[in-house]
mmCIF file of C-alpha atoms and ligand atoms in Angstrom:
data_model
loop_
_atom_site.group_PDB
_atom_site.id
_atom_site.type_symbol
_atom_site.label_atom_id
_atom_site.label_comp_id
_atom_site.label_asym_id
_atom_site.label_seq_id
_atom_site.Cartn_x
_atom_site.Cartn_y
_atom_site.Cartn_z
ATOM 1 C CA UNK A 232 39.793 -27.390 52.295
ATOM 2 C CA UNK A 233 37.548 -24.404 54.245
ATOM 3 C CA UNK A 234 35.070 -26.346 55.925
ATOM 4 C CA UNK A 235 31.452 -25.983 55.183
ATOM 5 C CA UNK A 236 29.046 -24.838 57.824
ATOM 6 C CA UNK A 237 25.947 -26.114 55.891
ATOM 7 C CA UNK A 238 24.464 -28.907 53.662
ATOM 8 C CA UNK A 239 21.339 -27.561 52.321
ATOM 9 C CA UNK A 240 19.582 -30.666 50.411
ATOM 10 C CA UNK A 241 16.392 -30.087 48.160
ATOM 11 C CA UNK A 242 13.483 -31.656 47.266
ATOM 12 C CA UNK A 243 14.683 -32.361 43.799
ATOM 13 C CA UNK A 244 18.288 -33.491 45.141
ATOM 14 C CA UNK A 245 16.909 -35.466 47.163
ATOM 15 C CA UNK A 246 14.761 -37.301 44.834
ATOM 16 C CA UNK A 247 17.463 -37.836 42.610
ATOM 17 C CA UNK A 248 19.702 -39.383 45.637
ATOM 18 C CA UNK A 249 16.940 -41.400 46.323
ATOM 19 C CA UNK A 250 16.548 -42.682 43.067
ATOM 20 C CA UNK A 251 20.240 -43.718 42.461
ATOM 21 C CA UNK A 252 20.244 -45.640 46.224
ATOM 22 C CA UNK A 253 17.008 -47.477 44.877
ATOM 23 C CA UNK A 254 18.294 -48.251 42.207
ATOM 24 C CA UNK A 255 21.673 -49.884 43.383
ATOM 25 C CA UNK A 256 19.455 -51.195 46.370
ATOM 26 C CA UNK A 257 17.590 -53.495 43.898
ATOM 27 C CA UNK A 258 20.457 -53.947 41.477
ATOM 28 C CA UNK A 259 22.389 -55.676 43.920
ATOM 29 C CA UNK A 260 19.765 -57.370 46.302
ATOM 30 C CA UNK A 261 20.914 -55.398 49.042
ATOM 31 C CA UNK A 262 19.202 -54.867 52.018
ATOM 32 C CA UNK A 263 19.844 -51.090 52.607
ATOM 33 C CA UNK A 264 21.193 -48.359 51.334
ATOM 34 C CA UNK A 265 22.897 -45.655 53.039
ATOM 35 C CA UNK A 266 23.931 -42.422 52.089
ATOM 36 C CA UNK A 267 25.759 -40.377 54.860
ATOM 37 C CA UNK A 268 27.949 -37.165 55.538
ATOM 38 C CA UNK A 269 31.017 -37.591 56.612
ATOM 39 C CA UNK A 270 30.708 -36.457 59.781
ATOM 40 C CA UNK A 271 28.120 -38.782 60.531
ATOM 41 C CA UNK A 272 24.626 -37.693 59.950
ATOM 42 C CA UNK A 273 22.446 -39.429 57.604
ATOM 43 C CA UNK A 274 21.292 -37.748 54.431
ATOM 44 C CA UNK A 275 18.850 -40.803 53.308
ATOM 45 C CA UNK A 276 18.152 -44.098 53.756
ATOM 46 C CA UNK A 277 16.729 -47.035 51.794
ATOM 47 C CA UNK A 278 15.231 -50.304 52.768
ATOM 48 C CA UNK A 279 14.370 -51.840 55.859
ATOM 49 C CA UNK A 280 17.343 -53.517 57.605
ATOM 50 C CA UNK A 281 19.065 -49.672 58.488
ATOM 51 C CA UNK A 282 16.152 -47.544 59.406
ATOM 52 C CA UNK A 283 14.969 -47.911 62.659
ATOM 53 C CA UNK A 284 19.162 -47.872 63.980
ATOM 54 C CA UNK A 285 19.690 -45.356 61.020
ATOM 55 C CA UNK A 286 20.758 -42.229 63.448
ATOM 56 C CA UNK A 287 23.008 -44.205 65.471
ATOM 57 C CA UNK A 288 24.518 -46.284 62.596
ATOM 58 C CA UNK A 289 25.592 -43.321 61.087
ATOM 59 C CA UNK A 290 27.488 -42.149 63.732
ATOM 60 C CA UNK A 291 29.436 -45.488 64.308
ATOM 61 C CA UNK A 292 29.899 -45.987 60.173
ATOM 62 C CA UNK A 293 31.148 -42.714 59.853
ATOM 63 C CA UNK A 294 33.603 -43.118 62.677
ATOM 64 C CA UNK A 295 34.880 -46.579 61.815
ATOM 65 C CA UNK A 296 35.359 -44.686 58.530
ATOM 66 C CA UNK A 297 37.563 -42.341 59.474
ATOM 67 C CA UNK A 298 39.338 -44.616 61.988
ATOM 68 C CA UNK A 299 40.165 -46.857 59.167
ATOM 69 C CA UNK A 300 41.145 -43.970 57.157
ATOM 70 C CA UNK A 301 43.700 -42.439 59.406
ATOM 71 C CA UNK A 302 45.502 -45.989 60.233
ATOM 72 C CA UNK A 303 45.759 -46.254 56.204
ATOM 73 C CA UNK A 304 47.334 -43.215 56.285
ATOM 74 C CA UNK A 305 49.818 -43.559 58.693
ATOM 75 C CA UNK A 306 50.643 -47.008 57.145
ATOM 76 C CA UNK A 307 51.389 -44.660 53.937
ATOM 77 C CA UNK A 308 48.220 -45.080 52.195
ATOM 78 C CA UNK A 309 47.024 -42.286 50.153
ATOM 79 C CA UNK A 310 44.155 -42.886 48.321
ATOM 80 C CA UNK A 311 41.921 -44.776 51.028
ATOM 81 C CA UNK A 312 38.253 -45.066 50.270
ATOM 82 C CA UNK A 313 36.435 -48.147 50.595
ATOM 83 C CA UNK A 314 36.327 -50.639 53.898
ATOM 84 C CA UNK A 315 34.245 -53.819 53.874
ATOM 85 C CA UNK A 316 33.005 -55.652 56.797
ATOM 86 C CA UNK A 317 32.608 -58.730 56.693
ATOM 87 C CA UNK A 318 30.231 -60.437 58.874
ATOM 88 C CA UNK A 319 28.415 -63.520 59.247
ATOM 89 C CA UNK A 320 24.940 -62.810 57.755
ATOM 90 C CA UNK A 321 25.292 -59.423 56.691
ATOM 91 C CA UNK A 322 28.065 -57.579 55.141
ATOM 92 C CA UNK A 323 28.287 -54.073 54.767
ATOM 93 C CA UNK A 324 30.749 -51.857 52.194
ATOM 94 C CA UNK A 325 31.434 -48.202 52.733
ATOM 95 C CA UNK A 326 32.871 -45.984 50.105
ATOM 96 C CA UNK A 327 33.474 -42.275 50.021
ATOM 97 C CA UNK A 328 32.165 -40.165 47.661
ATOM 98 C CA UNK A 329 33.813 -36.664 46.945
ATOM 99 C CA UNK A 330 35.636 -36.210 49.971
ATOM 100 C CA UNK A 331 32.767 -35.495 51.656
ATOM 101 C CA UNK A 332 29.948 -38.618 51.552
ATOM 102 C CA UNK A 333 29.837 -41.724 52.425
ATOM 103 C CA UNK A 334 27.680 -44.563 50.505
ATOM 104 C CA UNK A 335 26.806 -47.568 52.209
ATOM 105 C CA UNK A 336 25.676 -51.047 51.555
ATOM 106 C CA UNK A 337 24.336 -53.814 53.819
ATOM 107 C CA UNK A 338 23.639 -57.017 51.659
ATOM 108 C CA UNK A 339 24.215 -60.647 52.929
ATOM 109 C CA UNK A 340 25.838 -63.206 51.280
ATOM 110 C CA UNK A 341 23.762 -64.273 48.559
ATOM 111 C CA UNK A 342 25.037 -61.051 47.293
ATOM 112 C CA UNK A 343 28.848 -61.398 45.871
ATOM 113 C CA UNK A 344 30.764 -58.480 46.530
ATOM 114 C CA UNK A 345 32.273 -57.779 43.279
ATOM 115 C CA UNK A 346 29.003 -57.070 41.918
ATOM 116 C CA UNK A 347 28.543 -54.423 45.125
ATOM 117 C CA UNK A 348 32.144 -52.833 43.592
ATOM 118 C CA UNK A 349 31.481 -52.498 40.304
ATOM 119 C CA UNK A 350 27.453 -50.923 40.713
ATOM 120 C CA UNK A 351 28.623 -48.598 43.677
ATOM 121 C CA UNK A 352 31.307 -47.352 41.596
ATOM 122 C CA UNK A 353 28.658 -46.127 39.083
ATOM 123 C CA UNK A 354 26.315 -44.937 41.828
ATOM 124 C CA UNK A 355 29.043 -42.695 43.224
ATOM 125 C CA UNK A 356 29.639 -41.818 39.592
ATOM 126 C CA UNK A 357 25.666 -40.963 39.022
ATOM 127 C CA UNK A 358 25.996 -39.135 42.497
ATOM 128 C CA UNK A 359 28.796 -37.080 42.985
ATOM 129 C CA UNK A 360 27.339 -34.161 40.028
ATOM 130 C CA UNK A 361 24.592 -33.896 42.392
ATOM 131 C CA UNK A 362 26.119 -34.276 45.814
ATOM 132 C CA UNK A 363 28.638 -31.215 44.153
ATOM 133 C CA UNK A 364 25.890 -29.005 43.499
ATOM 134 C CA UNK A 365 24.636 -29.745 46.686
ATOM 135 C CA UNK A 366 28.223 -28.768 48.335
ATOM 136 C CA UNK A 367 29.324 -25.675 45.827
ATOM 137 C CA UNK A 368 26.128 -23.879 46.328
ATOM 138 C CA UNK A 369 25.846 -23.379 50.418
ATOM 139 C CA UNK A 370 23.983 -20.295 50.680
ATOM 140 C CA UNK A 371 21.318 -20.755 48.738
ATOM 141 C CA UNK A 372 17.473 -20.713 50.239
ATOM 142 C CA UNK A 373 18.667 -20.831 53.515
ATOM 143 C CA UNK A 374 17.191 -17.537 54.517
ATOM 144 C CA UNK A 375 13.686 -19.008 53.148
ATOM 145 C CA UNK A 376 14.360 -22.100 55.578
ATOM 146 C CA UNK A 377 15.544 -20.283 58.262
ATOM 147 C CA UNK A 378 13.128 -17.794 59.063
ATOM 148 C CA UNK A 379 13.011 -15.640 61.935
ATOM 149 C CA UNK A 380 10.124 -17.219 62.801
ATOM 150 C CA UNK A 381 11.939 -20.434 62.779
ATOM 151 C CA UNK A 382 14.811 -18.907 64.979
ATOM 152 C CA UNK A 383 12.627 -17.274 67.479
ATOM 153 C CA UNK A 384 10.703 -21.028 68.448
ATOM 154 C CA UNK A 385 13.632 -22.921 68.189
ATOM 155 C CA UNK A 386 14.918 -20.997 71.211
ATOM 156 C CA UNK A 387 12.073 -21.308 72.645
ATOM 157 C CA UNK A 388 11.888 -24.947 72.256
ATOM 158 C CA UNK A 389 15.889 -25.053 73.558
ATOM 159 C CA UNK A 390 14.765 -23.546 76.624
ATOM 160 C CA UNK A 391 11.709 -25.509 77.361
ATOM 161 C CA UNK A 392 13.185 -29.293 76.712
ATOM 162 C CA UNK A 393 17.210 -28.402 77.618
ATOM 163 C CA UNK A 394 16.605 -28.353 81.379
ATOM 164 C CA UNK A 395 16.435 -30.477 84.617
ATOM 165 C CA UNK B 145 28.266 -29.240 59.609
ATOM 166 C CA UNK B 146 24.743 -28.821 59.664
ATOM 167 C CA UNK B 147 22.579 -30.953 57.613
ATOM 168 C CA UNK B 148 19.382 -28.656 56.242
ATOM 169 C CA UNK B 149 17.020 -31.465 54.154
ATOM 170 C CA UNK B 150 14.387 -29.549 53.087
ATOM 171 C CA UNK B 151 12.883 -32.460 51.256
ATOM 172 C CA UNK B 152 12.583 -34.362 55.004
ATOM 173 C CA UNK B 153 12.401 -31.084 56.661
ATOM 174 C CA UNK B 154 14.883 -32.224 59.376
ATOM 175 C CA UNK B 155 18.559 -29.874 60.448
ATOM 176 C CA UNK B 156 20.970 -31.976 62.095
ATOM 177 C CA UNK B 157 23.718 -30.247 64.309
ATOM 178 C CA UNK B 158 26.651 -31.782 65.932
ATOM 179 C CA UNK B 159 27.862 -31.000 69.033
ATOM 180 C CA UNK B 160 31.225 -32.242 70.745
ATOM 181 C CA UNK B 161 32.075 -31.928 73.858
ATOM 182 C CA UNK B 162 35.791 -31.478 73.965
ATOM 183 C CA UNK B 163 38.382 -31.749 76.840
ATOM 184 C CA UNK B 164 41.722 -33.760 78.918
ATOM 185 C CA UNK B 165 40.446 -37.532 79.922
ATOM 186 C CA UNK B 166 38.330 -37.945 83.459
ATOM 187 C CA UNK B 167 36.849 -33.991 83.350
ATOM 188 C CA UNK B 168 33.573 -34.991 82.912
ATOM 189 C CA UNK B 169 32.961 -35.405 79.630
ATOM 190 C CA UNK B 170 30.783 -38.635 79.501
ATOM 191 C CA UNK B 171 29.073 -37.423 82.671
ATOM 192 C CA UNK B 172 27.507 -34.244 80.819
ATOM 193 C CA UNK B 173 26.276 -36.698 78.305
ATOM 194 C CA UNK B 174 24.990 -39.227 80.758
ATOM 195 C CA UNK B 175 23.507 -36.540 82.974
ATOM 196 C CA UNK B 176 21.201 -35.531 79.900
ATOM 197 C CA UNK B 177 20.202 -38.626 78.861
ATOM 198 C CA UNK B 178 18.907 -39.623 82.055
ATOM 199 C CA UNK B 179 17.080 -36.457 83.183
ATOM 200 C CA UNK B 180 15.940 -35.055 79.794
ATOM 201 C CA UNK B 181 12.229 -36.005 78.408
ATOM 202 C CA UNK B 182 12.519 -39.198 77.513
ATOM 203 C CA UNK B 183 10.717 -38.633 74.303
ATOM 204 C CA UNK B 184 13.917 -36.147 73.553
ATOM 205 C CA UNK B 185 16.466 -38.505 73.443
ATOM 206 C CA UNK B 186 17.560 -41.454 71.594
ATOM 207 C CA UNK B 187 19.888 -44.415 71.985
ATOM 208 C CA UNK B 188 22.862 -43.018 73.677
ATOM 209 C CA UNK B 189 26.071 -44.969 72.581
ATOM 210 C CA UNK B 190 29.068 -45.388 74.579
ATOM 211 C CA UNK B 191 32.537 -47.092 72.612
ATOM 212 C CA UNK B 192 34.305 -47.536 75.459
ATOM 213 C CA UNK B 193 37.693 -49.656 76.872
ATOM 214 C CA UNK B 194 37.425 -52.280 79.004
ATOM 215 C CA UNK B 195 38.441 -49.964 81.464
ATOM 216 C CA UNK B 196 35.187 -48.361 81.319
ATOM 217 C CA UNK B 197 37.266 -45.236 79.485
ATOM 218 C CA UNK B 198 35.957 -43.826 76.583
ATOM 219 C CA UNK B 199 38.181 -45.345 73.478
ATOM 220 C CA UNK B 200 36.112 -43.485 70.542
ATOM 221 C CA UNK B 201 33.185 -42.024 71.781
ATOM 222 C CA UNK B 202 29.817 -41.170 72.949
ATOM 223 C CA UNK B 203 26.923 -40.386 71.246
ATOM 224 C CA UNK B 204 23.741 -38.847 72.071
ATOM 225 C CA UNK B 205 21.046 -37.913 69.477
ATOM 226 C CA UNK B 206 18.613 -35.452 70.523
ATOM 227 C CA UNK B 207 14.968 -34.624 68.797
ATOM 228 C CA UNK B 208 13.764 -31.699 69.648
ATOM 229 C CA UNK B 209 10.195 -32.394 67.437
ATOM 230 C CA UNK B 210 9.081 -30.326 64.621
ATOM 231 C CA UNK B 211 9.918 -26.833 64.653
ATOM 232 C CA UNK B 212 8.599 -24.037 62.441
ATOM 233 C CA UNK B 213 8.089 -27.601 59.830
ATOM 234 C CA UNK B 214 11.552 -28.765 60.588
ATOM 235 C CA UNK B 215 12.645 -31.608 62.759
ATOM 236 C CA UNK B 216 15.427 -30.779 64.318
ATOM 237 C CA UNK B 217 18.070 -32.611 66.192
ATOM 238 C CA UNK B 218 20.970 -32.163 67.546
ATOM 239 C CA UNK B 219 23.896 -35.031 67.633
ATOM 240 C CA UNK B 220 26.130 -34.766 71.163
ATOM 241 C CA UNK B 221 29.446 -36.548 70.482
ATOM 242 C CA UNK B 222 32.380 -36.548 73.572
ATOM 243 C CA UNK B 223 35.882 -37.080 72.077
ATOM 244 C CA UNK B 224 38.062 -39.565 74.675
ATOM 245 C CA UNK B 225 40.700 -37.023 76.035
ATOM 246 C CA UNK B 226 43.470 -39.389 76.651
ATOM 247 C CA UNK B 227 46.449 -37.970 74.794
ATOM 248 C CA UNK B 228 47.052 -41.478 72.939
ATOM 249 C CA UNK B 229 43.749 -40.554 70.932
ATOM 250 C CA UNK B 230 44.376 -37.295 69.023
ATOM 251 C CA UNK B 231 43.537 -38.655 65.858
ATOM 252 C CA UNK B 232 40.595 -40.124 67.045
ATOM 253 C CA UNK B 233 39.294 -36.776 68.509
ATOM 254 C CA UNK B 234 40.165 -34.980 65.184
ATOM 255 C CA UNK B 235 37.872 -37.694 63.518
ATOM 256 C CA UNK B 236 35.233 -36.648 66.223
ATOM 257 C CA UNK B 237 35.540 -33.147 65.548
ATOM 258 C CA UNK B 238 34.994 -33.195 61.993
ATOM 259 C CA UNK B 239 31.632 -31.866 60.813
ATOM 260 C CA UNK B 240 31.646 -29.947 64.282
ATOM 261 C CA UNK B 241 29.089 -27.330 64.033
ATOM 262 C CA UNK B 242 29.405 -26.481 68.244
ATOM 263 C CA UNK B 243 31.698 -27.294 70.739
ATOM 264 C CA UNK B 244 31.558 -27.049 74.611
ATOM 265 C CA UNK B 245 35.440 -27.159 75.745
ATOM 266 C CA UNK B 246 34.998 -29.195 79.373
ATOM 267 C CA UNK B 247 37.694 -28.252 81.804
ATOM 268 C CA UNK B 248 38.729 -30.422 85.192
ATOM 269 C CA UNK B 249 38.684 -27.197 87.268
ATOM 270 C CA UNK B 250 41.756 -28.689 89.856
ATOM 271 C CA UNK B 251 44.473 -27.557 89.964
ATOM 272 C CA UNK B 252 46.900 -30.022 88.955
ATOM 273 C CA UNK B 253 45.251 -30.434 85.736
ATOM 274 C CA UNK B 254 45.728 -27.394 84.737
ATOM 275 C CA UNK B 255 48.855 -27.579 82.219
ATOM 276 C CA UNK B 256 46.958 -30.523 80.449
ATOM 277 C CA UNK B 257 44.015 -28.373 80.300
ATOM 278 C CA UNK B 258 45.915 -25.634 78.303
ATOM 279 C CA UNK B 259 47.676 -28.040 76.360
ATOM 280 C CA UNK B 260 44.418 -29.828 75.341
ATOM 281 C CA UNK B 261 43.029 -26.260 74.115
ATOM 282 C CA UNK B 262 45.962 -25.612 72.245
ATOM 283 C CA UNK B 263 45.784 -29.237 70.569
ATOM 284 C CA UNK B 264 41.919 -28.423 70.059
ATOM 285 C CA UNK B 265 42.464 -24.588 68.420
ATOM 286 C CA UNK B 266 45.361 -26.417 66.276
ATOM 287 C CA UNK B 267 42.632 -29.166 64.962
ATOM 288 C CA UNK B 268 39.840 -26.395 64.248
ATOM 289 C CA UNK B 269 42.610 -24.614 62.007
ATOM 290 C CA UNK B 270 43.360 -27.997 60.390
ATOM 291 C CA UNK B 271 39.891 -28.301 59.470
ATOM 292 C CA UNK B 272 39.606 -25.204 58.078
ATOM 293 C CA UNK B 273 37.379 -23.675 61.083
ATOM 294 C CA UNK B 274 37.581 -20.152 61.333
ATOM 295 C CA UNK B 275 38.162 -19.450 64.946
ATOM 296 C CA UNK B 276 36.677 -16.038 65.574
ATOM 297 C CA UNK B 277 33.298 -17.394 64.336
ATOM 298 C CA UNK B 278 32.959 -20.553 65.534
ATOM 299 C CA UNK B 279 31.012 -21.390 68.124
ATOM 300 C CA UNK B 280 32.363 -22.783 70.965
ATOM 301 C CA UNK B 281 31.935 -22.034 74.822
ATOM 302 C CA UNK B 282 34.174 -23.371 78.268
ATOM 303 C CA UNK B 283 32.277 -25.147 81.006
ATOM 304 C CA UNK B 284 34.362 -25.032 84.201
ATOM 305 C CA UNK B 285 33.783 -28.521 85.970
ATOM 306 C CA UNK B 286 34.501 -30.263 88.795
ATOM 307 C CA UNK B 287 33.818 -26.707 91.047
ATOM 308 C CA UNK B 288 33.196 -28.993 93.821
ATOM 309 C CA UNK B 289 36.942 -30.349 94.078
ATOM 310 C CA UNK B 290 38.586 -28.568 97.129
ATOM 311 C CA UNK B 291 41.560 -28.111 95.026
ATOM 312 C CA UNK B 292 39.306 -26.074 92.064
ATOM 313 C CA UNK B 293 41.082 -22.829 90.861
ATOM 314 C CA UNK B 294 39.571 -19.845 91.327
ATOM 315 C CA UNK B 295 36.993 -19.507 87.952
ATOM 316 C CA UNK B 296 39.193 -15.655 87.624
ATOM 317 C CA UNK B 297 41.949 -18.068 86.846
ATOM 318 C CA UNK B 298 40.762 -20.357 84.267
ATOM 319 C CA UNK B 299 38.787 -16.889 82.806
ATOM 320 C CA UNK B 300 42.179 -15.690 82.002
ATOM 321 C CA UNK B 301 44.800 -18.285 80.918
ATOM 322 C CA UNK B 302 41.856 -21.146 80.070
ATOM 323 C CA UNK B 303 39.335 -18.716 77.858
ATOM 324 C CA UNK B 304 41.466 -15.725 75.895
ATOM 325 C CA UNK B 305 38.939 -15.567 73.355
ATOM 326 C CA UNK B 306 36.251 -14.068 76.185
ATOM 327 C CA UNK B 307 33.590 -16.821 75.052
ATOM 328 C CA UNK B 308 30.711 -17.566 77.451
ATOM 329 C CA UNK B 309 31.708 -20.161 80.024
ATOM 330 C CA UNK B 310 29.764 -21.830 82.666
ATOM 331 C CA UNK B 311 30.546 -23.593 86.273
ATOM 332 C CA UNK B 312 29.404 -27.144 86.768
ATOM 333 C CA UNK B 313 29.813 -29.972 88.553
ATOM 334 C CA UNK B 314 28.347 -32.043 86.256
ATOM 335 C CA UNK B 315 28.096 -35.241 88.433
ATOM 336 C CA UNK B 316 25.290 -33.880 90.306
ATOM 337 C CA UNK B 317 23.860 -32.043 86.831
ATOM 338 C CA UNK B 318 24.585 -29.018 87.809
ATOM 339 C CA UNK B 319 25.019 -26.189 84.827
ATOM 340 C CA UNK B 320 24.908 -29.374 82.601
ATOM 341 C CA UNK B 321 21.848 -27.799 80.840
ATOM 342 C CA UNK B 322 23.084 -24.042 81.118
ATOM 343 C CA UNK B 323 25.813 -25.288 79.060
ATOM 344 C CA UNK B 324 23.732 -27.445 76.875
ATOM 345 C CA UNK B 325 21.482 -24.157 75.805
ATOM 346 C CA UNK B 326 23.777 -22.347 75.552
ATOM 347 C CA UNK B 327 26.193 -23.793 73.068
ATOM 348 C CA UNK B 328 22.702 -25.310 71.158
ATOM 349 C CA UNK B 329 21.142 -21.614 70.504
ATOM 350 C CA UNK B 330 24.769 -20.589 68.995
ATOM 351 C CA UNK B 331 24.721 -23.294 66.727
ATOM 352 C CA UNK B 332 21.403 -22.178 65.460
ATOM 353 C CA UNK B 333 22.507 -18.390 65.289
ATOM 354 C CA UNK B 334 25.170 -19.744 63.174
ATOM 355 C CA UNK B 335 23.109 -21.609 60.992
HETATM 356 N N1 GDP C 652 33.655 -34.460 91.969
HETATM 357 C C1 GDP C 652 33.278 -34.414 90.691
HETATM 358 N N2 GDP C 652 33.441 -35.488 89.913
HETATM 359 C C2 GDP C 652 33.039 -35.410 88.633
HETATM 360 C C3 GDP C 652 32.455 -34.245 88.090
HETATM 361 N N3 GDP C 652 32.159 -34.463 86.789
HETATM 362 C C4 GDP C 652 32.547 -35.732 86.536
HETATM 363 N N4 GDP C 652 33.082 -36.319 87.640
HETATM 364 C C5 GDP C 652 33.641 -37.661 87.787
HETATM 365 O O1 GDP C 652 34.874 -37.709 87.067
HETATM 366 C C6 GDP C 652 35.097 -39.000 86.513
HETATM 367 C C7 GDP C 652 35.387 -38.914 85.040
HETATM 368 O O2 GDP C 652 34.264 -38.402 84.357
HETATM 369 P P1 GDP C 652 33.953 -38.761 82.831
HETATM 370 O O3 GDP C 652 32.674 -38.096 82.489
HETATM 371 O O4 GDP C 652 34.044 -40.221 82.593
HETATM 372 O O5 GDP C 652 35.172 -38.039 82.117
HETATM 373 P P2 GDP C 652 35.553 -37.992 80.574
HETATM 374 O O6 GDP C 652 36.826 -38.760 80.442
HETATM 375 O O7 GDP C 652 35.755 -36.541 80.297
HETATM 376 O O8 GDP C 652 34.423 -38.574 79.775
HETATM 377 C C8 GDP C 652 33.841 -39.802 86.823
HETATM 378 O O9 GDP C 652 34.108 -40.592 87.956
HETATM 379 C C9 GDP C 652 32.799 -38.737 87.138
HETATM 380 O O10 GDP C 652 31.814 -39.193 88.023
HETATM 381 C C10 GDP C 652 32.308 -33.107 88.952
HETATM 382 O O11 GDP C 652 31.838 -32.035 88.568
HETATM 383 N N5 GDP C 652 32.738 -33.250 90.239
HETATM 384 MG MG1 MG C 653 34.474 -40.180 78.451
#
């Protein structure tokens, strides 16, 4: 697959996104709910228990995902797309959407996970029409965004804060 | 690739700073993080061995504050460069939108050093990067080892593609930042 070399995410995506997590937040008692890129950076976040880490757990979720990932593929595994960690207080389940998202759930264990399966299932369901709208159509209002305006002071900001 | 959010306003960028193990990867990183504005910088993360080596990698968020109505930030990310971890480093260099290629100037590491950009060009192709367009730039490190190559050297067999490259020795910081701009304002003309 040609890899993409932008996400653009609207208001109204975003709302919808937003919506879905809320709604499987308070579904399944869950503390947060996470929805990610693959490669690590955090699209949104809900509830209280992931947002002040939320940068940095993105980065370490989305690389024990695809850790996990590669070992189940060289132990044959083809279709690999959940992992669940188990902890003490808090568990947390990670599933891929689309190839190209990850969704995940912190909830502790007054939460059972089957329940977590089954209504993540029919998040990623409820999500992945929007997240491949969001993915198809990469050109779109970018030049709007990224005015020259915009380019011109974000150089300017590089060079003022990137230095000794 | 980058993250545009217009509902949050916020871009995100990753950067990864690519290259054989011990040429200075994690000291880039570190350098940054502990001479940068403070109010710049998040938590930096380090997944390292018990050896002190890095097993998965290091992160380093940067904010760089509203711009223009956007927050923007970029994400630095150092693969480990021990050979044992190529599929780690492919993980690392997924979602890639920059990459600074860090070279241990010496001379005996030179055949891992073009073996290591060879692996690297391999993984961009496998990720469907289009090479020609990409941005990525060379940093020529460790200048201050008395058995560095000449910088005509590594120009010729290190960087074929004639992209920019800088000379560092990145334990005392220097062209750590020249290196940092530099790849950061490609990213954004790519954007
Ligand atoms: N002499 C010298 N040592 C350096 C330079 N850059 C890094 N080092 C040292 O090289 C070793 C390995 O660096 P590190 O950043 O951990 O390498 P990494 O494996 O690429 O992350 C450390 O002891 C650094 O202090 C440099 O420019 N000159
Ligand atoms: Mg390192």
């Amino acid at each position: 697959m040609e890899q993409l070399t932008n996400l653009i995410i609207s208001d109204h995506e975003l709302a919808l996104i937003s919506n879905v997590l809320h709604k499987l937040m308070n579904d399944t008692s869950a503390s947060s709910v996470m929805l990610l890129d693959k490669s690590g950076q955090v699209v949104t976040t809900q509830g209280s228990s992931t947002r002040r880490n939320a940068t940095s757990l993105g980065a370490l979720l989305a690389g024990a995902f695809s850790s996990s990932r590669h070992v189940a593929e060289l132990l044959g595994e083809k279709d690999f797309r959940t992992i669940f960690q188990q902890g003490v207080h808090e568990n947390i389940y990670t599933t891929m959407i689309e190839d190209q998202w990850l969704l995940v759930i912190v909830f502790d264990k007054l939460t059972h996970i089957g329940l977590v399966k089954v209504l993540s299932k029919k998040a990623c369901d409820e999500l992945s029409r929007t997240l491949e709208r969001v993915r198809a159509d990469t050109t779109r209002q970018k030049s709007s965004v990224l005015n020259i305006q915009f380019r011109s002071s974000v150089e300017d900001t590089i060079d003022l804060l990137f230095r000794d | 690739m980058a993250l545009i959010n217009i509902a949050s306003h916020e871009i995100h960028c990753k950067i990864v700073y690519y290259g054989i193990g011990y040429c200075g990867k994690t000291t880039n990183l570190q350098y940054v993080f502990k001479s940068i504005n403070p109010s710049v910088r998040g938590e930096m993360l380090s997944i390292a061995t018990e050896t002190e080596r890095t097993l998965f990698f290091d992160f380093l968020p940067l904010d760089l504050g509203t711009v223009y109505g956007f927050r923007t930030r970029f994400h630095l990310y150092t693969v480990p460069g021990q050979i044992l971890y190529e599929r780690t480093r492919l993980a690392v260099l997924n979602g890639a939108d920059g990459i600074v290629f860090v070279v241990d100037s010496q001379a005996e590491k030179f055949e891992e050093n073009v073996q290591s950009i060879t692996e690297l060009e391999m993984n961009l192709r496998r990720l469907g990067k289009d090479l020609t367009n990409f941005p990525i730039i060379m940093q020529w490190n460790k200048r201050d080892m008395p058995s560095a190559l000449p910088v005509a050297v590594l120009e010729r067999y290190l960087n074929r593609r004639r992209v920019p490259s800088f000379e560092a020795v990145a334990s005392s910081g220097t062209g750590v930042y020249a290196t940092l701009r530099s790849i950061s304002k490609r990213v954004m003309a790519q954007l």
